[in-house]
Amino acid sequence: MEMNERKKGILKAVINEFILTAEPIGSRTISKKYDLNVSSATIRNEMADLEELGYLQQPHTSAGRIPSDKGYRFYVDSLINIEKIPESFEEMIRQKYLARKKEVQDIVQVTSRMLSHLTRYTALVASPSSPEYFFQHLQLVPLEGKKVAVIVVISSGLVQHQTVTLQNRPSREELEHISRLINDRLQGLELGRISNDVFRELEKELRDRTIFRELYRSLLEFFSEEGMNQEWGKIHLDGATNILEQPEFSDLEKVKVFLKLFEQEDMLKELLNKIPAEGLQVVIGKEVPLEEIRDCSLVVADYSFQDKTVGKMAILGPTRMNYPKVMATVNFMAEVLSKVLREED
Amino acid sequence: MEMNERKKGILKAVINEFILTAEPIGSRTISKKYDLNVSSATIRNEMADLEELGYLQQPHTSAGRIPSDKGYRFYVDSLINIEKIPESFEEMIRQKYLARKKEVQDIVQVTSRMLSHLTRYTALVASPSSPEYFFQHLQLVPLEGKKVAVIVVISSGLVQHQTVTLQNRPSREELEHISRLINDRLQGLELGRISNDVFRELEKELRDRTIFRELYRSLLEFFSEEGMNQEWGKIHLDGATNILEQPEFSDLEKVKVFLKLFEQEDMLKELLNKIPAEGLQVVIGKEVPLEEIRDCSLVVADYSFQDKTVGKMAILGPTRMNYPKVMATVNFMAEVLSKVLREED
DNA sequence: TGTTAGCACTCGGGTGATTAGAGTGCTAAG
DNA sequence: CTTAGCACTCTAATCACCCGAGTGCTAACA
């Protein structure tokens, strides 16, 4: 026994219907609502076959069928076309981006908010992060007392800052001297290459400056792998409560697990990192690399900046997700965001 | 009929017990568990009196009593002493602060996390914000292309930045000139006094510089009341899911309302603003100035920086909250945070 | 050979009745 | 004024029951 056109049609109908209703689908429903020109008995037989093939499953004997993960997989891979998003939408989205200050956090926030609003599921957006970014500028600004603000600008427009308290009050000249030296040395370097070595060389040159010694540690920390990871690639989440609208989350225990997860940013980060995002990816049910949400699906896309993939965005929802719509939306948003970032540049 | 010592003792016992169990408390429970030297019948009579006085209420005739808002109010005002936090705790908390980079966001985050962990309720912390802060330094850093990073430092260690795209690529000299002028003018000014007027004067001086014209708008926005509000005084929330552990939130609808609220930062901001926080405040049930959470209580304290109140922190939980513990914790955390900020300075 | 009508069977979930138990208020005695 | 005792109330849990949706199978039909 193998898949034929009629089986495909029935599978598609069942999944479409299940996405709509979240209830097990019986053969009668299909024969009435969909024009397949066969009786419910025939559909019943086909559904039994589809179950044997692993695409459908039955919660209990006297209930209808629901799709299995394998069923969804087939549906996503072979049965649907991604919806077309109307051109006019792009303009609207651009407006939203323009309305906000164009800091990285703002962009990420706007993106996640739009994603969650458009899909009514939960959106995750990782802010741009790439070891391939270039160092551009470092500025040391003396503050009150013994404090210094260390401001680092990488690639275009991405700024990070940090305050350091020194042992003694530094003079403005001293700070300027040091920042000039550091800038000369790091100018145009890829972040990934600003290793300890570079700093060790710098340390030699600046050995006599006690101030540098003190700055040294925090700069090292800043450019270390962990420092990088901590500051960049932060995950912004929106629409967490949307899952509460889904009938599969009427169980409080499940909700708990879910929301607990959302409070652990590192988990989410790892989750997204585990998904090899190039283009549009759909991860269904048991394929999800995170125990707690094995009954969910993820739709992930990457976005780029200066022609490099720098971040990902994702929609997290029940496996019974409106895939055509969500896939279209995520894909579209990733494209628009990449465009917006390119133009900004 | 009025309050006497025995009534107070019984009221206190009922509330303590209810805080523990979340179940209506009957007279027998009190007579058995608490050593009041009276029988359950006597307690029954007293409880009837307490109900008449409005301190207790009955969900239905054949159930025990639960405290009313008025009961909690009396309890908080007259029946409890705030627990003493052991000295050793302070050191532990300091360590936590030291372990993180000392940016404002980090401090706020650490604070809210600790609050929610210690109390097992939801913590809200408003980041420092005050029109009484002083302007300290502005730095314009040229980025790639036509972009400029505007970096503003206020008071000690509070840094904000923003990227602006200009019409033409600015020269480094030009930017330096402008920042020098702006710095001279704004140096040491209270943020609240950097009004349009100051900028208008600056505009006159710099009229010939087209670059300033372009920067003008974004600076104006930055120092405007809304800009200020948007950037400072952000609310950080932690332990949202803790409420799910509370039996009063076994109703999904209620959970929904709650979590939806948490996704609206401006609501939370308004909520905290409406509470005149000086010292430790407890807002109980119907006293809460926000419809959606009228069956909750808030314990709020303010914290200070440079001897001025700059922010608030709060614990949000069910009215059936462990007031002695929560009040002690919030009070303590606010004090420690103020101390840490003072020492930093 | 594939399709369909018909039918007996299964099973979950909703309905209603019953019951156990906790707690009360009242009364009367100490 | 306190307390033991008792009748009464009300909720929540349990159970039996039934309804209906849906199935798989069989037999007839094209």
Tab-separated table of N, CA and C in Angstrom, chain A residues 100-103 105-106 109 113 134 136-137 139-144 147 149 151 153 155-165 172 218 221-222 227 230-231 234 237-242 244-245 249-252 255-256 259-260 263-265 305-306 344-345, chain B residues 100-103 105-106 109 113 134 136-137 139-144 147 149 151 153 155-165 172 218 221-222 227 230-231 234 237-242 244-245 249-252 255-256 259-260 263-265 305-306 344-345:
chain	number	residue	atom	x	y	z
A	100	ARG	N	9.865	53.581	14.932
A	100	ARG	CA	10.637	53.388	16.151
A	100	ARG	C	12.081	53.818	15.959
A	101	LYS	N	12.701	54.189	17.030
A	101	LYS	CA	14.137	54.457	16.967
A	101	LYS	C	14.829	53.218	16.454
A	102	LYS	N	15.902	53.438	15.738
A	102	LYS	CA	16.456	52.289	15.041
A	102	LYS	C	17.587	51.588	15.785
A	103	GLU	N	17.438	51.474	17.070
A	103	GLU	CA	18.422	50.674	17.793
A	103	GLU	C	18.120	49.198	17.603
A	105	GLN	N	17.774	46.816	19.645
A	105	GLN	CA	16.707	46.292	20.501
A	105	GLN	C	15.327	46.669	19.981
A	106	ASP	N	15.220	47.895	19.488
A	106	ASP	CA	13.929	48.347	18.979
A	106	ASP	C	13.490	47.501	17.797
A	109	GLN	N	12.452	44.157	18.855
A	109	GLN	CA	11.181	44.220	19.559
A	109	GLN	C	10.019	44.370	18.589
A	113	ARG	N	7.069	41.615	17.976
A	113	ARG	CA	5.685	42.010	18.214
A	113	ARG	C	4.830	41.768	16.968
A	134	PHE	N	32.642	43.553	12.344
A	134	PHE	CA	33.918	44.243	12.449
A	134	PHE	C	33.923	45.221	13.608
A	136	GLN	N	34.738	48.646	15.099
A	136	GLN	CA	34.805	49.913	14.397
A	136	GLN	C	35.385	51.024	15.244
A	137	HIS	N	34.949	51.082	16.469
A	137	HIS	CA	35.395	52.211	17.262
A	137	HIS	C	35.246	51.928	18.746
A	139	GLN	N	35.407	54.031	22.484
A	139	GLN	CA	35.473	55.365	23.077
A	139	GLN	C	35.492	55.232	24.591
A	140	LEU	N	36.433	55.908	25.217
A	140	LEU	CA	36.463	55.906	26.681
A	140	LEU	C	36.009	57.265	27.170
A	141	VAL	N	34.932	57.306	27.889
A	141	VAL	CA	34.400	58.572	28.362
A	141	VAL	C	34.528	58.642	29.879
A	142	PRO	N	35.257	59.641	30.384
A	142	PRO	CA	35.373	59.750	31.830
A	142	PRO	C	34.045	60.170	32.437
A	143	LEU	N	33.679	59.480	33.510
A	143	LEU	CA	32.453	59.853	34.213
A	143	LEU	C	32.842	60.490	35.532
A	144	GLU	N	31.856	60.673	36.387
A	144	GLU	CA	32.167	61.182	37.728
A	144	GLU	C	33.142	60.269	38.439
A	147	LYS	N	35.087	56.546	37.554
A	147	LYS	CA	34.427	55.677	36.604
A	147	LYS	C	34.662	56.082	35.161
A	149	ALA	N	33.219	55.180	31.150
A	149	ALA	CA	32.305	54.452	30.284
A	149	ALA	C	33.095	53.935	29.092
A	151	ILE	N	32.746	52.484	25.520
A	151	ILE	CA	31.727	52.371	24.487
A	151	ILE	C	32.338	51.737	23.247
A	153	VAL	N	31.710	50.373	19.354
A	153	VAL	CA	30.830	50.375	18.189
A	153	VAL	C	31.320	49.307	17.228
A	155	SER	N	30.467	47.087	13.522
A	155	SER	CA	29.770	47.181	12.236
A	155	SER	C	28.989	48.485	12.205
A	156	SER	N	27.964	48.563	11.451
A	156	SER	CA	27.372	49.895	11.402
A	156	SER	C	26.199	50.007	12.343
A	157	GLY	N	26.405	50.818	13.345
A	157	GLY	CA	25.277	51.167	14.189
A	157	GLY	C	25.073	50.293	15.393
A	158	LEU	N	25.825	49.251	15.545
A	158	LEU	CA	25.637	48.426	16.712
A	158	LEU	C	26.566	48.914	17.818
A	159	VAL	N	25.974	49.386	18.875
A	159	VAL	CA	26.736	50.014	19.944
A	159	VAL	C	26.520	49.250	21.253
A	160	GLN	N	27.579	49.076	22.002
A	160	GLN	CA	27.472	48.486	23.325
A	160	GLN	C	28.249	49.349	24.292
A	161	HIS	N	27.796	49.451	25.512
A	161	HIS	CA	28.584	50.211	26.470
A	161	HIS	C	28.607	49.531	27.819
A	162	GLN	N	29.516	49.982	28.638
A	162	GLN	CA	29.758	49.315	29.910
A	162	GLN	C	30.511	50.303	30.793
A	163	THR	N	30.229	50.262	32.073
A	163	THR	CA	30.916	51.191	32.978
A	163	THR	C	31.959	50.441	33.801
A	164	VAL	N	33.115	51.045	33.946
A	164	VAL	CA	34.193	50.418	34.714
A	164	VAL	C	34.650	51.390	35.791
A	165	THR	N	34.847	50.883	36.978
A	165	THR	CA	35.370	51.734	38.050
A	165	THR	C	36.859	51.441	38.257
A	172	ARG	N	41.727	62.885	31.308
A	172	ARG	CA	41.111	62.796	29.989
A	172	ARG	C	42.161	62.445	28.918
A	218	SER	N	38.224	44.219	31.864
A	218	SER	CA	36.845	44.344	31.403
A	218	SER	C	36.761	44.292	29.877
A	221	GLU	N	36.986	40.711	28.923
A	221	GLU	CA	35.699	40.079	29.184
A	221	GLU	C	34.705	40.426	28.070
A	222	PHE	N	34.763	41.686	27.710
A	222	PHE	CA	33.841	42.180	26.700
A	222	PHE	C	34.003	41.429	25.381
A	227	GLY	N	31.411	36.924	26.715
A	227	GLY	CA	30.972	38.315	26.719
A	227	GLY	C	30.164	38.627	25.469
A	230	GLN	N	26.859	36.963	25.613
A	230	GLN	CA	25.947	37.545	26.578
A	230	GLN	C	25.297	38.808	26.021
A	231	GLU	N	26.099	39.581	25.339
A	231	GLU	CA	25.595	40.880	24.899
A	231	GLU	C	24.840	40.794	23.587
A	234	LYS	N	20.908	38.269	21.945
A	234	LYS	CA	19.846	38.145	22.935
A	234	LYS	C	18.531	37.803	22.262
A	237	LEU	N	11.200	37.951	23.034
A	237	LEU	CA	10.044	37.078	22.955
A	237	LEU	C	8.783	37.922	22.997
A	238	ASP	N	7.819	37.550	22.231
A	238	ASP	CA	6.547	38.282	22.314
A	238	ASP	C	5.370	37.343	22.082
A	239	GLY	N	4.258	37.695	22.684
A	239	GLY	CA	3.045	36.908	22.492
A	239	GLY	C	3.052	35.605	23.256
A	240	ALA	N	3.760	35.591	24.373
A	240	ALA	CA	3.797	34.369	25.178
A	240	ALA	C	2.385	33.952	25.560
A	241	THR	N	1.552	34.922	25.823
A	241	THR	CA	0.205	34.581	26.282
A	241	THR	C	-0.685	34.078	25.157
A	242	ASN	N	-0.238	34.245	23.927
A	242	ASN	CA	-1.055	33.732	22.832
A	242	ASN	C	-1.303	32.234	22.959
A	244	LEU	N	-2.046	30.662	25.394
A	244	LEU	CA	-3.167	30.377	26.285
A	244	LEU	C	-4.482	30.272	25.521
A	245	GLU	N	-4.514	30.847	24.339
A	245	GLU	CA	-5.732	30.791	23.536
A	245	GLU	C	-5.882	29.433	22.845
A	249	PHE	N	-3.586	24.049	25.279
A	249	PHE	CA	-2.969	24.542	26.504
A	249	PHE	C	-4.005	24.847	27.581
A	250	SER	N	-5.080	24.072	27.556
A	250	SER	CA	-6.064	24.276	28.613
A	250	SER	C	-5.593	23.593	29.890
A	251	ASP	N	-4.531	22.815	29.757
A	251	ASP	CA	-3.975	22.164	30.942
A	251	ASP	C	-2.943	23.090	31.585
A	252	LEU	N	-3.196	23.397	32.841
A	252	LEU	CA	-2.357	24.369	33.532
A	252	LEU	C	-0.905	23.897	33.659
A	255	VAL	N	0.940	24.707	30.551
A	255	VAL	CA	1.187	26.145	30.489
A	255	VAL	C	2.388	26.498	31.348
A	256	LYS	N	2.430	25.902	32.511
A	256	LYS	CA	3.510	26.179	33.445
A	256	LYS	C	4.866	25.871	32.812
A	259	LEU	N	5.695	28.463	30.105
A	259	LEU	CA	6.037	29.812	30.556
A	259	LEU	C	7.342	29.810	31.354
A	260	LYS	N	7.563	28.748	32.081
A	260	LYS	CA	8.842	28.627	32.799
A	260	LYS	C	9.983	28.695	31.798
A	263	GLU	N	11.063	32.026	30.635
A	263	GLU	CA	11.834	32.865	31.556
A	263	GLU	C	13.317	32.511	31.541
A	264	GLN	N	13.659	31.496	30.779
A	264	GLN	CA	15.069	31.114	30.718
A	264	GLN	C	15.638	31.417	29.345
A	265	GLU	N	16.231	32.582	29.244
A	265	GLU	CA	16.688	33.037	27.943
A	265	GLU	C	17.727	32.110	27.333
A	305	PHE	N	22.419	40.631	7.472
A	305	PHE	CA	22.885	42.011	7.554
A	305	PHE	C	24.236	42.025	6.865
A	306	GLN	N	24.421	42.960	5.964
A	306	GLN	CA	25.652	42.982	5.184
A	306	GLN	C	25.916	41.611	4.561
A	344	GLU	N	19.363	50.474	5.444
A	344	GLU	CA	19.882	51.289	6.546
A	344	GLU	C	21.361	51.551	6.362
A	345	ASP	N	22.004	50.552	5.868
A	345	ASP	CA	23.459	50.496	5.888
A	345	ASP	C	24.069	51.636	5.083
B	100	ARG	N	27.658	40.551	38.431
B	100	ARG	CA	27.167	40.996	37.129
B	100	ARG	C	27.796	42.319	36.739
B	101	LYS	N	27.853	42.545	35.464
B	101	LYS	CA	28.302	43.852	35.002
B	101	LYS	C	27.356	44.888	35.569
B	102	LYS	N	27.919	46.042	35.835
B	102	LYS	CA	27.112	46.979	36.598
B	102	LYS	C	26.338	47.975	35.753
B	103	GLU	N	25.808	47.541	34.677
B	103	GLU	CA	24.933	48.419	33.915
B	103	GLU	C	23.572	48.467	34.591
B	105	GLN	N	20.635	48.069	33.485
B	105	GLN	CA	19.758	46.937	33.198
B	105	GLN	C	20.139	45.709	34.011
B	106	ASP	N	21.430	45.491	34.157
B	106	ASP	CA	21.876	44.326	34.903
B	106	ASP	C	21.409	44.407	36.347
B	109	GLN	N	17.800	43.804	36.625
B	109	GLN	CA	17.497	42.403	36.364
B	109	GLN	C	17.837	41.532	37.573
B	113	ARG	N	15.140	39.452	39.815
B	113	ARG	CA	15.295	38.004	39.925
B	113	ARG	C	15.386	37.585	41.394
B	134	PHE	N	21.566	64.615	36.316
B	134	PHE	CA	22.319	65.641	35.623
B	134	PHE	C	22.883	65.136	34.306
B	136	GLN	N	25.725	64.818	31.753
B	136	GLN	CA	27.148	64.811	32.022
B	136	GLN	C	27.992	64.904	30.773
B	137	HIS	N	27.602	64.173	29.768
B	137	HIS	CA	28.468	64.149	28.605
B	137	HIS	C	27.705	63.668	27.385
B	139	GLN	N	28.512	62.414	23.362
B	139	GLN	CA	29.587	62.052	22.448
B	139	GLN	C	28.982	61.686	21.100
B	140	LEU	N	29.537	62.257	20.053
B	140	LEU	CA	29.072	61.901	18.711
B	140	LEU	C	30.150	61.067	18.044
B	141	VAL	N	29.828	59.843	17.733
B	141	VAL	CA	30.823	58.974	17.118
B	141	VAL	C	30.417	58.676	15.680
B	142	PRO	N	31.291	59.023	14.719
B	142	PRO	CA	30.944	58.731	13.321
B	142	PRO	C	31.003	57.234	13.066
B	143	LEU	N	29.983	56.741	12.416
B	143	LEU	CA	29.975	55.320	12.060
B	143	LEU	C	30.200	55.209	10.565
B	144	GLU	N	30.011	54.032	10.036
B	144	GLU	CA	30.103	53.846	8.598
B	144	GLU	C	29.104	54.752	7.886
B	147	LYS	N	26.089	57.568	9.066
B	147	LYS	CA	25.498	57.364	10.379
B	147	LYS	C	26.367	57.892	11.526
B	149	ALA	N	26.618	57.796	15.871
B	149	ALA	CA	26.115	57.313	17.150
B	149	ALA	C	26.089	58.480	18.117
B	151	ILE	N	25.811	59.398	21.873
B	151	ILE	CA	25.919	58.740	23.161
B	151	ILE	C	25.778	59.766	24.266
B	153	VAL	N	25.660	60.500	28.368
B	153	VAL	CA	25.923	59.983	29.705
B	153	VAL	C	25.281	60.919	30.706
B	155	SER	N	24.266	61.556	34.976
B	155	SER	CA	24.691	61.212	36.331
B	155	SER	C	25.850	60.227	36.254
B	156	SER	N	26.050	59.438	37.253
B	156	SER	CA	27.246	58.610	37.126
B	156	SER	C	26.916	57.236	36.617
B	157	GLY	N	27.377	57.009	35.420
B	157	GLY	CA	27.319	55.653	34.908
B	157	GLY	C	26.083	55.309	34.109
B	158	LEU	N	25.144	56.197	34.030
B	158	LEU	CA	23.969	55.885	33.229
B	158	LEU	C	24.198	56.361	31.806
B	159	VAL	N	24.231	55.425	30.897
B	159	VAL	CA	24.567	55.732	29.517
B	159	VAL	C	23.419	55.343	28.603
B	160	GLN	N	23.142	56.169	27.634
B	160	GLN	CA	22.151	55.841	26.608
B	160	GLN	C	22.755	56.140	25.254
B	161	HIS	N	22.404	55.358	24.267
B	161	HIS	CA	22.906	55.703	22.946
B	161	HIS	C	21.840	55.497	21.890
B	162	GLN	N	22.111	56.047	20.752
B	162	GLN	CA	21.112	56.065	19.697
B	162	GLN	C	21.827	56.339	18.381
B	163	THR	N	21.360	55.747	17.313
B	163	THR	CA	22.018	55.957	16.031
B	163	THR	C	21.166	56.857	15.140
B	164	VAL	N	21.814	57.798	14.478
B	164	VAL	CA	21.106	58.718	13.594
B	164	VAL	C	21.733	58.662	12.212
B	165	THR	N	20.897	58.633	11.211
B	165	THR	CA	21.427	58.664	9.846
B	165	THR	C	21.254	60.062	9.266
B	172	ARG	N	34.779	64.222	10.942
B	172	ARG	CA	35.049	64.011	12.352
B	172	ARG	C	35.166	65.360	13.083
B	218	SER	N	16.588	64.511	16.610
B	218	SER	CA	16.712	63.310	17.441
B	218	SER	C	17.136	63.650	18.862
B	221	GLU	N	14.093	64.846	20.633
B	221	GLU	CA	13.278	63.689	20.975
B	221	GLU	C	13.849	62.980	22.198
B	222	PHE	N	15.158	62.880	22.173
B	222	PHE	CA	15.844	62.177	23.249
B	222	PHE	C	15.580	62.827	24.602
B	227	GLY	N	10.614	60.928	25.424
B	227	GLY	CA	11.862	60.225	25.195
B	227	GLY	C	12.452	59.762	26.504
B	230	GLN	N	10.486	56.970	27.875
B	230	GLN	CA	10.613	55.728	27.129
B	230	GLN	C	11.904	55.006	27.502
B	231	GLU	N	12.959	55.784	27.660
B	231	GLU	CA	14.256	55.162	27.883
B	231	GLU	C	14.502	54.813	29.341
B	234	LYS	N	12.172	52.085	32.776
B	234	LYS	CA	11.619	50.852	32.234
B	234	LYS	C	11.357	49.863	33.370
B	237	LEU	N	10.489	42.723	34.907
B	237	LEU	CA	9.573	41.822	35.589
B	237	LEU	C	10.226	40.456	35.717
B	238	ASP	N	10.032	39.824	36.827
B	238	ASP	CA	10.560	38.463	36.944
B	238	ASP	C	9.636	37.588	37.790
B	239	GLY	N	9.659	36.319	37.488
B	239	GLY	CA	8.861	35.372	38.266
B	239	GLY	C	7.381	35.430	37.921
B	240	ALA	N	7.085	35.796	36.702
B	240	ALA	CA	5.679	35.852	36.294
B	240	ALA	C	5.025	34.495	36.498
B	241	THR	N	5.767	33.466	36.255
B	241	THR	CA	5.168	32.136	36.351
B	241	THR	C	4.968	31.685	37.794
B	242	ASN	N	5.555	32.404	38.717
B	242	ASN	CA	5.348	32.022	40.117
B	242	ASN	C	3.869	32.034	40.484
B	244	LEU	N	1.524	30.996	38.938
B	244	LEU	CA	0.850	29.758	38.555
B	244	LEU	C	0.872	28.743	39.689
B	245	GLU	N	1.791	28.907	40.607
B	245	GLU	CA	1.877	27.971	41.733
B	245	GLU	C	0.808	28.279	42.788
B	249	PHE	N	-4.805	30.840	41.353
B	249	PHE	CA	-4.673	30.992	39.908
B	249	PHE	C	-4.827	29.671	39.182
B	250	SER	N	-5.667	28.810	39.727
B	250	SER	CA	-5.902	27.564	39.024
B	250	SER	C	-6.915	27.788	37.903
B	251	ASP	N	-7.493	28.969	37.903
B	251	ASP	CA	-8.425	29.309	36.827
B	251	ASP	C	-7.657	29.929	35.667
B	252	LEU	N	-7.788	29.295	34.516
B	252	LEU	CA	-7.020	29.721	33.354
B	252	LEU	C	-7.359	31.139	32.923
B	255	VAL	N	-5.431	33.564	34.944
B	255	VAL	CA	-4.030	33.536	34.531
B	255	VAL	C	-3.847	34.378	33.278
B	256	LYS	N	-4.769	34.218	32.374
B	256	LYS	CA	-4.690	34.939	31.105
B	256	LYS	C	-4.652	36.438	31.341
B	259	LEU	N	-1.261	37.454	32.825
B	259	LEU	CA	-0.100	37.408	31.940
B	259	LEU	C	-0.217	38.428	30.814
B	260	LYS	N	-1.436	38.656	30.369
B	260	LYS	CA	-1.635	39.687	29.347
B	260	LYS	C	-1.147	41.022	29.892
B	263	GLU	N	2.463	41.708	29.706
B	263	GLU	CA	3.045	42.023	28.395
B	263	GLU	C	2.869	43.496	28.033
B	264	GLN	N	2.190	44.235	28.895
B	264	GLN	CA	1.978	45.660	28.604
B	264	GLN	C	2.766	46.514	29.594
B	265	GLU	N	3.959	46.866	29.173
B	265	GLU	CA	4.854	47.545	30.094
B	265	GLU	C	4.274	48.877	30.583
B	305	PHE	N	19.212	56.911	44.819
B	305	PHE	CA	20.527	57.056	44.212
B	305	PHE	C	20.913	58.506	44.411
B	306	GLN	N	22.080	58.713	44.920
B	306	GLN	CA	22.484	60.067	45.233
B	306	GLN	C	21.427	60.771	46.086
B	344	GLU	N	28.782	52.630	44.890
B	344	GLU	CA	29.242	52.682	43.509
B	344	GLU	C	29.687	54.066	43.138
B	345	ASP	N	28.983	55.007	43.682
B	345	ASP	CA	29.095	56.380	43.218
B	345	ASP	C	30.489	56.944	43.456
